[in-house]
Every structure is written in structure tokens, then in C-alpha cells.
PDB file of C-alpha atoms and ligand atoms in Angstrom:
ATOM      1  CA  MET B  19      75.151 -20.466  42.133  1.00 81.00           C
ATOM      2  CA  ARG B  20      78.756 -19.593  42.945  1.00 95.00           C
ATOM      3  CA  ARG B  21      81.335 -22.032  41.745  1.00 96.00           C
ATOM      4  CA  ARG B  22      83.943 -23.170  44.162  1.00 97.00           C
ATOM      5  CA  VAL B  23      87.457 -22.452  43.577  1.00 98.00           C
ATOM      6  CA  LEU B  24      90.776 -23.619  45.430  1.00 98.00           C
ATOM      7  CA  ILE B  25      93.848 -21.462  44.689  1.00 98.00           C
ATOM      8  CA  GLY B  26      97.276 -22.673  45.690  1.00 98.00           C
ATOM      9  CA  ASN B  27      99.641 -19.817  46.573  1.00 98.00           C
ATOM     10  CA  TRP B  28     103.110 -21.176  46.248  1.00 98.00           C
ATOM     11  CA  LYS B  29     104.780 -17.831  47.579  1.00 98.00           C
ATOM     12  CA  MET B  30     108.434 -17.770  47.266  1.00 98.00           C
ATOM     13  CA  HIS B  31     108.950 -21.469  46.525  1.00 98.00           C
ATOM     14  CA  LYS B  32     109.972 -23.374  43.437  1.00 98.00           C
ATOM     15  CA  THR B  33     112.183 -22.851  40.702  1.00 98.00           C
ATOM     16  CA  ALA B  34     111.011 -23.194  36.974  1.00 98.00           C
ATOM     17  CA  GLY B  35     112.203 -26.901  36.981  1.00 98.00           C
ATOM     18  CA  GLU B  36     110.663 -27.715  40.305  1.00 98.00           C
ATOM     19  CA  ALA B  37     107.331 -26.169  38.979  1.00 98.00           C
ATOM     20  CA  SER B  38     107.556 -28.178  35.775  1.00 98.00           C
ATOM     21  CA  ARG B  39     107.798 -31.327  37.953  1.00 98.00           C
ATOM     22  CA  TYR B  40     105.024 -30.043  40.324  1.00 98.00           C
ATOM     23  CA  ILE B  41     102.733 -29.837  37.327  1.00 98.00           C
ATOM     24  CA  ARG B  42     103.450 -33.237  35.724  1.00 98.00           C
ATOM     25  CA  ASP B  43     102.779 -34.778  38.932  1.00 98.00           C
ATOM     26  CA  PHE B  44      99.641 -32.577  39.830  1.00 98.00           C
ATOM     27  CA  LEU B  45      97.858 -32.977  36.421  1.00 97.00           C
ATOM     28  CA  PRO B  46      96.976 -36.595  36.641  1.00 96.00           C
ATOM     29  CA  LEU B  47      95.498 -35.945  40.085  1.00 96.00           C
ATOM     30  CA  THR B  48      93.061 -33.419  38.787  1.00 94.00           C
ATOM     31  CA  GLN B  49      92.175 -34.155  35.268  1.00 90.00           C
ATOM     32  CA  ASN B  50      88.786 -35.383  36.153  1.00 87.00           C
ATOM     33  CA  ILE B  51      87.787 -32.564  38.457  1.00 90.00           C
ATOM     34  CA  ALA B  52      85.184 -30.220  36.932  1.00 92.00           C
ATOM     35  CA  SER B  53      83.074 -29.264  39.763  1.00 94.00           C
ATOM     36  CA  ILE B  54      85.604 -26.886  41.290  1.00 97.00           C
ATOM     37  CA  ASP B  55      87.955 -24.355  39.780  1.00 97.00           C
ATOM     38  CA  ILE B  56      91.669 -24.743  40.402  1.00 98.00           C
ATOM     39  CA  ILE B  57      94.146 -21.754  40.216  1.00 98.00           C
ATOM     40  CA  LEU B  58      97.910 -22.003  40.656  1.00 98.00           C
ATOM     41  CA  ALA B  59      99.735 -18.741  41.861  1.00 98.00           C
ATOM     42  CA  PRO B  60     103.507 -19.677  41.379  1.00 98.00           C
ATOM     43  CA  PRO B  61     106.199 -17.025  41.733  1.00 98.00           C
ATOM     44  CA  PHE B  62     106.768 -14.775  38.494  1.00 98.00           C
ATOM     45  CA  THR B  63     109.739 -16.750  37.544  1.00 98.00           C
ATOM     46  CA  ALA B  64     107.649 -19.973  37.028  1.00 98.00           C
ATOM     47  CA  LEU B  65     104.528 -18.334  35.621  1.00 98.00           C
ATOM     48  CA  HIS B  66     105.728 -18.964  31.863  1.00 98.00           C
ATOM     49  CA  VAL B  67     106.577 -22.550  32.441  1.00 98.00           C
ATOM     50  CA  VAL B  68     103.287 -23.294  34.345  1.00 98.00           C
ATOM     51  CA  ALA B  69     101.226 -21.481  31.705  1.00 98.00           C
ATOM     52  CA  GLU B  70     102.798 -23.644  28.993  1.00 98.00           C
ATOM     53  CA  SER B  71     102.302 -26.997  30.997  1.00 97.00           C
ATOM     54  CA  ILE B  72      98.592 -26.061  31.879  1.00 97.00           C
ATOM     55  CA  LYS B  73      97.360 -24.691  28.522  1.00 95.00           C
ATOM     56  CA  ASP B  74      95.268 -27.444  27.607  1.00 93.00           C
ATOM     57  CA  THR B  75      93.579 -27.737  30.997  1.00 96.00           C
ATOM     58  CA  ALA B  76      90.918 -25.997  32.961  1.00 96.00           C
ATOM     59  CA  ILE B  77      93.449 -24.847  35.526  1.00 97.00           C
ATOM     60  CA  GLY B  78      93.775 -21.218  36.115  1.00 98.00           C
ATOM     61  CA  LEU B  79      96.957 -19.305  36.687  1.00 98.00           C
ATOM     62  CA  ALA B  80      97.402 -16.091  39.038  1.00 98.00           C
ATOM     63  CA  GLY B  81     100.254 -13.771  39.949  1.00 98.00           C
ATOM     64  CA  GLN B  82     100.883 -13.310  43.533  1.00 98.00           C
ATOM     65  CA  ASN B  83     101.189  -9.520  43.340  1.00 98.00           C
ATOM     66  CA  MET B  84     101.647  -6.766  40.877  1.00 98.00           C
ATOM     67  CA  HIS B  85     102.383  -3.090  40.387  1.00 98.00           C
ATOM     68  CA  TRP B  86      99.314  -0.810  39.569  1.00 98.00           C
ATOM     69  CA  ASN B  87     101.284   0.762  36.712  1.00 97.00           C
ATOM     70  CA  SER B  88     101.374  -0.678  33.265  1.00 94.00           C
ATOM     71  CA  HIS B  89     105.095   0.359  32.788  1.00 95.00           C
ATOM     72  CA  GLY B  90     107.670   2.738  34.024  1.00 97.00           C
ATOM     73  CA  ALA B  91     110.763   3.137  36.413  1.00 98.00           C
ATOM     74  CA  PHE B  92     109.715   0.808  39.105  1.00 98.00           C
ATOM     75  CA  THR B  93     112.664  -1.484  39.620  1.00 98.00           C
ATOM     76  CA  GLY B  94     111.876  -4.963  40.707  1.00 97.00           C
ATOM     77  CA  GLU B  95     108.139  -4.539  39.923  1.00 98.00           C
ATOM     78  CA  VAL B  96     105.881  -6.585  37.553  1.00 98.00           C
ATOM     79  CA  SER B  97     102.924  -4.894  35.614  1.00 98.00           C
ATOM     80  CA  PRO B  98      99.439  -6.165  35.015  1.00 98.00           C
ATOM     81  CA  ALA B  99     100.260  -6.564  31.346  1.00 98.00           C
ATOM     82  CA  MET B 100     103.225  -8.438  32.218  1.00 98.00           C
ATOM     83  CA  LEU B 101     101.100 -11.181  34.313  1.00 98.00           C
ATOM     84  CA  CYS B 102      98.552 -11.120  31.127  1.00 98.00           C
ATOM     85  CA  ASP B 103     101.466 -11.617  28.817  1.00 98.00           C
ATOM     86  CA  ASN B 104     102.653 -14.802  31.091  1.00 98.00           C
ATOM     87  CA  GLY B 105      99.152 -16.330  30.931  1.00 98.00           C
ATOM     88  CA  CYS B 106      97.678 -15.028  34.122  1.00 98.00           C
ATOM     89  CA  GLN B 107      93.708 -14.541  34.328  1.00 98.00           C
ATOM     90  CA  SER B 108      93.897 -13.412  38.051  1.00 98.00           C
ATOM     91  CA  VAL B 109      96.208 -11.896  40.536  1.00 98.00           C
ATOM     92  CA  ILE B 110      96.334 -12.031  44.325  1.00 98.00           C
ATOM     93  CA  ILE B 111      96.417  -8.698  45.939  1.00 98.00           C
ATOM     94  CA  GLY B 112      96.786  -7.398  49.609  1.00 98.00           C
ATOM     95  CA  HIS B 113      97.955 -10.848  50.898  1.00 98.00           C
ATOM     96  CA  SER B 114      98.772 -10.261  54.679  1.00 97.00           C
ATOM     97  CA  GLU B 115     102.707 -10.951  53.793  1.00 97.00           C
ATOM     98  CA  ARG B 116     102.436  -7.841  51.394  1.00 97.00           C
ATOM     99  CA  ARG B 117     100.479  -5.755  53.900  1.00 97.00           C
ATOM    100  CA  GLN B 118     102.684  -6.542  56.862  1.00 95.00           C
ATOM    101  CA  THR B 119     106.345  -7.074  55.497  1.00 97.00           C
ATOM    102  CA  PHE B 120     106.094  -4.839  52.336  1.00 96.00           C
ATOM    103  CA  HIS B 121     103.873  -2.154  54.018  1.00 97.00           C
ATOM    104  CA  GLU B 122     101.069  -2.214  51.468  1.00 97.00           C
ATOM    105  CA  ASP B 123      98.308  -0.127  52.604  1.00 97.00           C
ATOM    106  CA  ASP B 124      94.517   0.081  51.684  1.00 97.00           C
ATOM    107  CA  ASN B 125      95.311   2.693  49.388  1.00 98.00           C
ATOM    108  CA  THR B 126      97.886   0.584  47.408  1.00 98.00           C
ATOM    109  CA  ILE B 127      95.905  -2.351  47.261  1.00 98.00           C
ATOM    110  CA  ASN B 128      92.829  -0.359  45.980  1.00 98.00           C
ATOM    111  CA  ARG B 129      95.120   1.090  43.149  1.00 98.00           C
ATOM    112  CA  LYS B 130      96.232  -2.563  42.168  1.00 98.00           C
ATOM    113  CA  VAL B 131      92.500  -3.921  42.456  1.00 98.00           C
ATOM    114  CA  LYS B 132      91.425  -1.224  39.853  1.00 98.00           C
ATOM    115  CA  ALA B 133      94.608  -1.832  37.746  1.00 98.00           C
ATOM    116  CA  ALA B 134      93.900  -5.740  37.664  1.00 98.00           C
ATOM    117  CA  ILE B 135      90.088  -4.959  36.704  1.00 98.00           C
ATOM    118  CA  ALA B 136      91.446  -2.555  33.900  1.00 97.00           C
ATOM    119  CA  HIS B 137      93.479  -5.340  32.497  1.00 98.00           C
ATOM    120  CA  HIS B 138      90.705  -7.985  32.790  1.00 98.00           C
ATOM    121  CA  LEU B 139      92.486  -9.781  35.558  1.00 98.00           C
ATOM    122  CA  THR B 140      90.354 -11.164  38.424  1.00 98.00           C
ATOM    123  CA  ALA B 141      91.559  -9.289  41.631  1.00 98.00           C
ATOM    124  CA  ILE B 142      91.880 -12.005  44.581  1.00 98.00           C
ATOM    125  CA  MET B 143      91.764  -9.386  47.214  1.00 98.00           C
ATOM    126  CA  CYS B 144      92.707 -10.562  50.632  1.00 98.00           C
ATOM    127  CA  VAL B 145      91.484  -9.255  54.057  1.00 98.00           C
ATOM    128  CA  GLY B 146      92.158 -10.518  57.540  1.00 98.00           C
ATOM    129  CA  GLU B 147      92.609  -9.551  61.116  1.00 98.00           C
ATOM    130  CA  THR B 148      95.403 -10.082  63.582  1.00 97.00           C
ATOM    131  CA  ARG B 149      95.055 -12.181  66.509  1.00 97.00           C
ATOM    132  CA  GLU B 150      95.123  -8.926  68.769  1.00 97.00           C
ATOM    133  CA  GLU B 151      92.303  -7.440  66.612  1.00 98.00           C
ATOM    134  CA  ARG B 152      90.225 -10.614  66.863  1.00 97.00           C
ATOM    135  CA  ASP B 153      90.669 -10.681  70.680  1.00 97.00           C
ATOM    136  CA  THR B 154      89.846  -7.072  71.239  1.00 98.00           C
ATOM    137  CA  GLY B 155      86.592  -7.393  69.091  1.00 97.00           C
ATOM    138  CA  LYS B 156      88.026  -5.314  66.225  1.00 98.00           C
ATOM    139  CA  THR B 157      87.584  -8.085  63.558  1.00 98.00           C
ATOM    140  CA  SER B 158      84.304  -6.696  62.029  1.00 96.00           C
ATOM    141  CA  ASP B 159      85.784  -3.123  61.958  1.00 97.00           C
ATOM    142  CA  VAL B 160      88.900  -3.995  60.426  1.00 97.00           C
ATOM    143  CA  LEU B 161      87.574  -6.355  57.647  1.00 98.00           C
ATOM    144  CA  SER B 162      84.970  -3.499  56.939  1.00 97.00           C
ATOM    145  CA  ARG B 163      87.698  -0.884  56.520  1.00 98.00           C
ATOM    146  CA  GLN B 164      89.962  -3.178  54.392  1.00 98.00           C
ATOM    147  CA  LEU B 165      86.765  -4.090  52.168  1.00 98.00           C
ATOM    148  CA  ALA B 166      85.632  -0.727  51.792  1.00 98.00           C
ATOM    149  CA  ALA B 167      88.954   0.909  51.035  1.00 98.00           C
ATOM    150  CA  GLY B 168      90.173  -1.866  49.002  1.00 98.00           C
ATOM    151  CA  LEU B 169      87.067  -1.705  46.673  1.00 98.00           C
ATOM    152  CA  ALA B 170      86.686   2.086  46.608  1.00 98.00           C
ATOM    153  CA  GLY B 171      85.598   3.233  43.324  1.00 97.00           C
ATOM    154  CA  ILE B 172      84.739  -0.175  41.850  1.00 97.00           C
ATOM    155  CA  GLY B 173      81.536  -0.409  40.240  1.00 95.00           C
ATOM    156  CA  THR B 174      78.898  -2.888  40.183  1.00 95.00           C
ATOM    157  CA  ILE B 175      79.810  -4.168  36.764  1.00 94.00           C
ATOM    158  CA  ASP B 176      83.527  -4.707  37.686  1.00 96.00           C
ATOM    159  CA  ALA B 177      82.407  -6.517  40.799  1.00 95.00           C
ATOM    160  CA  LYS B 178      82.342  -9.867  38.761  1.00 93.00           C
ATOM    161  CA  GLN B 179      86.067  -9.607  38.456  1.00 97.00           C
ATOM    162  CA  LEU B 180      86.537  -9.975  42.114  1.00 98.00           C
ATOM    163  CA  ILE B 181      87.318 -12.837  44.448  1.00 98.00           C
ATOM    164  CA  ILE B 182      87.472 -11.857  48.196  1.00 98.00           C
ATOM    165  CA  ALA B 183      89.878 -14.052  50.265  1.00 98.00           C
ATOM    166  CA  TYR B 184      89.134 -13.903  54.103  1.00 98.00           C
ATOM    167  CA  GLU B 185      92.697 -14.815  55.565  1.00 98.00           C
ATOM    168  CA  PRO B 186      92.926 -14.462  59.298  1.00 98.00           C
ATOM    169  CA  ILE B 187      96.469 -13.456  59.970  1.00 98.00           C
ATOM    170  CA  TRP B 188      96.613 -15.695  63.077  1.00 98.00           C
ATOM    171  CA  ALA B 189      95.469 -18.846  61.036  1.00 98.00           C
ATOM    172  CA  ILE B 190      97.915 -18.484  58.314  1.00 97.00           C
ATOM    173  CA  GLY B 191     100.994 -20.779  58.502  1.00 94.00           C
ATOM    174  CA  SER B 192     100.056 -21.574  62.126  1.00 96.00           C
ATOM    175  CA  GLY B 193      98.419 -24.919  61.886  1.00 94.00           C
ATOM    176  CA  THR B 194      95.404 -23.340  63.594  1.00 95.00           C
ATOM    177  CA  PRO B 195      92.553 -22.834  61.092  1.00 97.00           C
ATOM    178  CA  ALA B 196      89.694 -20.691  61.785  1.00 98.00           C
ATOM    179  CA  THR B 197      86.808 -23.168  62.821  1.00 98.00           C
ATOM    180  CA  PRO B 198      84.034 -23.492  59.928  1.00 98.00           C
ATOM    181  CA  THR B 199      81.549 -21.522  62.109  1.00 98.00           C
ATOM    182  CA  GLN B 200      84.221 -18.627  62.749  1.00 98.00           C
ATOM    183  CA  ALA B 201      84.857 -18.672  59.027  1.00 98.00           C
ATOM    184  CA  SER B 202      81.249 -18.683  58.192  1.00 98.00           C
ATOM    185  CA  LYS B 203      80.249 -15.837  60.419  1.00 98.00           C
ATOM    186  CA  VAL B 204      82.918 -13.502  58.927  1.00 98.00           C
ATOM    187  CA  HIS B 205      82.010 -14.450  55.413  1.00 98.00           C
ATOM    188  CA  ILE B 206      78.444 -13.732  55.965  1.00 98.00           C
ATOM    189  CA  LYS B 207      79.509 -10.287  57.316  1.00 97.00           C
ATOM    190  CA  LEU B 208      81.912  -9.827  54.297  1.00 98.00           C
ATOM    191  CA  ARG B 209      78.762 -10.535  52.078  1.00 98.00           C
ATOM    192  CA  GLU B 210      76.545  -8.147  53.770  1.00 97.00           C
ATOM    193  CA  HIS B 211      79.022  -5.490  53.562  1.00 97.00           C
ATOM    194  CA  LEU B 212      79.686  -6.202  49.682  1.00 97.00           C
ATOM    195  CA  GLY B 213      76.034  -5.787  49.498  1.00 97.00           C
ATOM    196  CA  THR B 214      76.253  -2.206  50.789  1.00 97.00           C
ATOM    197  CA  LEU B 215      79.207  -1.389  48.291  1.00 97.00           C
ATOM    198  CA  PHE B 216      77.463  -3.041  45.395  1.00 97.00           C
ATOM    199  CA  THR B 217      73.988  -4.597  45.403  1.00 96.00           C
ATOM    200  CA  THR B 218      72.603  -7.505  47.262  1.00 97.00           C
ATOM    201  CA  SER B 219      72.525  -9.728  43.945  1.00 96.00           C
ATOM    202  CA  THR B 220      76.132  -8.699  43.094  1.00 97.00           C
ATOM    203  CA  ALA B 221      77.185  -9.447  46.504  1.00 97.00           C
ATOM    204  CA  GLU B 222      75.503 -13.033  46.351  1.00 97.00           C
ATOM    205  CA  SER B 223      77.566 -13.756  43.099  1.00 97.00           C
ATOM    206  CA  ILE B 224      80.870 -12.804  44.524  1.00 98.00           C
ATOM    207  CA  GLN B 225      83.058 -15.821  45.594  1.00 98.00           C
ATOM    208  CA  ILE B 226      84.324 -15.350  49.119  1.00 98.00           C
ATOM    209  CA  ILE B 227      87.083 -17.949  49.815  1.00 98.00           C
ATOM    210  CA  TYR B 228      88.856 -18.763  52.968  1.00 98.00           C
ATOM    211  CA  GLY B 229      92.581 -19.112  53.703  1.00 98.00           C
ATOM    212  CA  GLY B 230      94.606 -20.103  56.728  1.00 98.00           C
ATOM    213  CA  SER B 231      96.094 -23.653  57.688  1.00 97.00           C
ATOM    214  CA  ILE B 232      93.807 -25.222  55.252  1.00 98.00           C
ATOM    215  CA  THR B 233      94.604 -29.185  55.004  1.00 97.00           C
ATOM    216  CA  ALA B 234      93.106 -32.195  53.428  1.00 96.00           C
ATOM    217  CA  GLU B 235      91.638 -32.902  56.712  1.00 96.00           C
ATOM    218  CA  ASN B 236      89.708 -29.602  57.336  1.00 97.00           C
ATOM    219  CA  ILE B 237      88.784 -28.525  53.862  1.00 98.00           C
ATOM    220  CA  GLN B 238      85.325 -30.234  53.549  1.00 97.00           C
ATOM    221  CA  SER B 239      84.083 -29.092  56.934  1.00 97.00           C
ATOM    222  CA  LEU B 240      84.984 -25.485  55.766  1.00 98.00           C
ATOM    223  CA  LEU B 241      83.429 -25.914  52.448  1.00 97.00           C
ATOM    224  CA  ALA B 242      80.344 -27.401  54.079  1.00 97.00           C
ATOM    225  CA  MET B 243      79.504 -23.717  55.137  1.00 97.00           C
ATOM    226  CA  PRO B 244      77.127 -22.076  52.448  1.00 94.00           C
ATOM    227  CA  HIS B 245      79.082 -18.899  52.375  1.00 94.00           C
ATOM    228  CA  VAL B 246      82.556 -20.578  52.151  1.00 98.00           C
ATOM    229  CA  ASP B 247      83.122 -20.424  48.294  1.00 98.00           C
ATOM    230  CA  GLY B 248      86.698 -22.050  48.190  1.00 98.00           C
ATOM    231  CA  GLY B 249      90.072 -21.965  49.795  1.00 98.00           C
ATOM    232  CA  LEU B 250      93.321 -20.092  49.423  1.00 98.00           C
ATOM    233  CA  VAL B 251      95.936 -22.714  50.453  1.00 98.00           C
ATOM    234  CA  GLY B 252      99.483 -21.839  51.223  1.00 98.00           C
ATOM    235  CA  GLY B 253     101.749 -24.563  52.871  1.00 97.00           C
ATOM    236  CA  ALA B 254      99.738 -27.424  52.130  1.00 98.00           C
ATOM    237  CA  CYS B 255      99.741 -26.766  48.224  1.00 98.00           C
ATOM    238  CA  LEU B 256     103.551 -26.932  48.049  1.00 98.00           C
ATOM    239  CA  ASP B 257     103.450 -30.649  47.519  1.00 98.00           C
ATOM    240  CA  PRO B 258     101.326 -31.616  44.296  1.00 98.00           C
ATOM    241  CA  HIS B 259      99.976 -34.969  45.861  1.00 98.00           C
ATOM    242  CA  ASN B 260      99.030 -33.018  48.899  1.00 98.00           C
ATOM    243  CA  PHE B 261      97.196 -30.307  46.892  1.00 98.00           C
ATOM    244  CA  GLY B 262      95.731 -32.953  44.708  1.00 97.00           C
ATOM    245  CA  THR B 263      94.165 -34.475  47.896  1.00 97.00           C
ATOM    246  CA  ILE B 264      92.825 -31.261  48.929  1.00 98.00           C
ATOM    247  CA  VAL B 265      91.135 -30.843  45.727  1.00 97.00           C
ATOM    248  CA  SER B 266      89.594 -34.362  45.727  1.00 96.00           C
ATOM    249  CA  SER B 267      88.596 -33.973  49.327  1.00 96.00           C
ATOM    250  CA  ALA B 268      86.837 -30.680  48.363  1.00 96.00           C
ATOM    251  CA  THR B 269      84.821 -32.332  45.494  1.00 93.00           C
ATOM    252  CA  ASN B 270      83.700 -35.277  47.572  1.00 82.00           C
TER     253      ASN B 270
HETATM  254  C1  LIG Q 457      98.329 -17.975  52.730  1.00 91.67           C
HETATM  255  O1  LIG Q 457      99.381 -17.651  53.078  1.00 91.67           O
HETATM  256  O2  LIG Q 457      97.661 -17.447  51.803  1.00 91.67           O
HETATM  257  C2  LIG Q 457      98.037 -19.265  53.416  1.00 91.67           C
HETATM  258  C3  LIG Q 457      96.696 -19.439  53.574  1.00 91.67           C
HETATM  259  O3  LIG Q 457      98.776 -20.014  54.235  1.00 91.67           O
HETATM  260  P1  LIG Q 457      98.676 -21.381  54.799  1.00 91.67           P
HETATM  261  O4  LIG Q 457      97.907 -22.141  54.051  1.00 91.67           O
HETATM  262  O5  LIG Q 457     100.101 -21.924  54.809  1.00 91.67           O
HETATM  263  O6  LIG Q 457      98.206 -20.960  56.157  1.00 91.67           O
END
């Protein structure tokens, strides 16, 4: 049985002080929630303060990105060991904003996934198609390529350190989420493909979550789909009360 997980991606929002106030408001809203995992992904500069504030809770902490090297002359980058040192158990890799704005390709993403696993971090690997790719019938090809290339060389044993996030680019920040049926169809295909990369039982154990314009209003219908194992939430997680409502809707 796969556990469900909700991940709040703060992107480039919140100073350390704002992060601390967020946690103060968020914790009381989630303290009795045990049936779903919650992970927060603040910016690097707020990781430490968030790690401190959630240390006695079940809430997990994720980086939003990282370099694949453990150290070196990479100005502006953060290493896997630095994420671990700041309390992270997981890291988002290959978000479409990294792919599109920062030109990360499948090879880069694969290096990062491998580095995350080597440092015992769960790799939350994002895949997703553009509107044009969907409209021209390329969704399946694009996702298969991203999945196979991003996970190249990852063994079945390491697959337990993976979460796959299906994030259609046209749904991110657009206010137009994938319908539960659209998400479900893709998740089933992704799981089939994971079965060919690993084994069927390994594929069954990997959480595949959906991201793109999740709200407190649509989370229940998305999670009602058997292959949708959770959500990656962007804009709607920035307000602690709003994210708290999403978490409680997801557990009702
Ligand atoms: C995201 O960027 O990962 C995301 C899902 O954003 P939003 O929820 O704002 O669409």
C-alpha cells in the first residue's frame, strides 16, 4: 500500500522570518494528521529555520534543487551533503522551471537523481509535457523519454528512494489543473513504464504524485484516483492556512 504525500514547493518565496511565521501557523493545523505524509520545500536560505521548527513533528523537508557534485568550484550551487546537513530527507529534481528557465536536460537530471540516491535523499523527480506536446499527441513519448533518461542506471533497490511527480507544464500556475481522469491516465502509463525500468512490484511501490494548480477544492477528486498518490503544490501552499486546508481535505 502506497502512502500518500503532499509536498509544498515554496519556490523563491519567503525569507527566514516569514518561514518561521509560516511554520508557527501551519503546525497547529496539521498536528493530528497521520494518514498522509507532508513535506515542505522552502528555499535554501530558509531550510535551517524550517528544519529547527519542524524537528519534533512528522513533517519532512526537501530541497528544491541541488548540484550533483559533493563539493567543488560551482559558484552559486548547493550540494547533496549541504541539503542533508540542513535537515533535508528529499530533494525536488527536474522541476519544469529548472528544465525550461535554467536549461536542465535529462542528462543533468539523471546525474542529480543518482547523486540524491547516493546521499540517501529521496529524489522527487518531475516530468511533464507542454501544452503543445499534449495537443500534438506527444505526451506519452515525452514522458517516457524523461522517465527513462532521468532514471537511467538506477537499480531496483534504489527505486525506493524515488517519488515521481507528474507535472503537466500547462497546468502549473495556470489555474487549469489536469482533470482527475487526465492525471490518472498518465499515472497509469508512468507506472507501466516504471515496471519496464524496474519490476512490476517495484513500480507498484513507487509514489506517483500530481502537480499543477492543486487547490483545496480539487485535491479530493485528484486523490480519489487510485494511481494518484499525492500532490506537489506550488502557489496554493504559500499560505499556511490554505495549505492546511488542502492537507485536511486530502485526509477526509
Ligand atoms: C509547481 O510549480 O510545482 C506547481 C505545482 O505549481 P502550482 O501548484 O502553482 O501550479
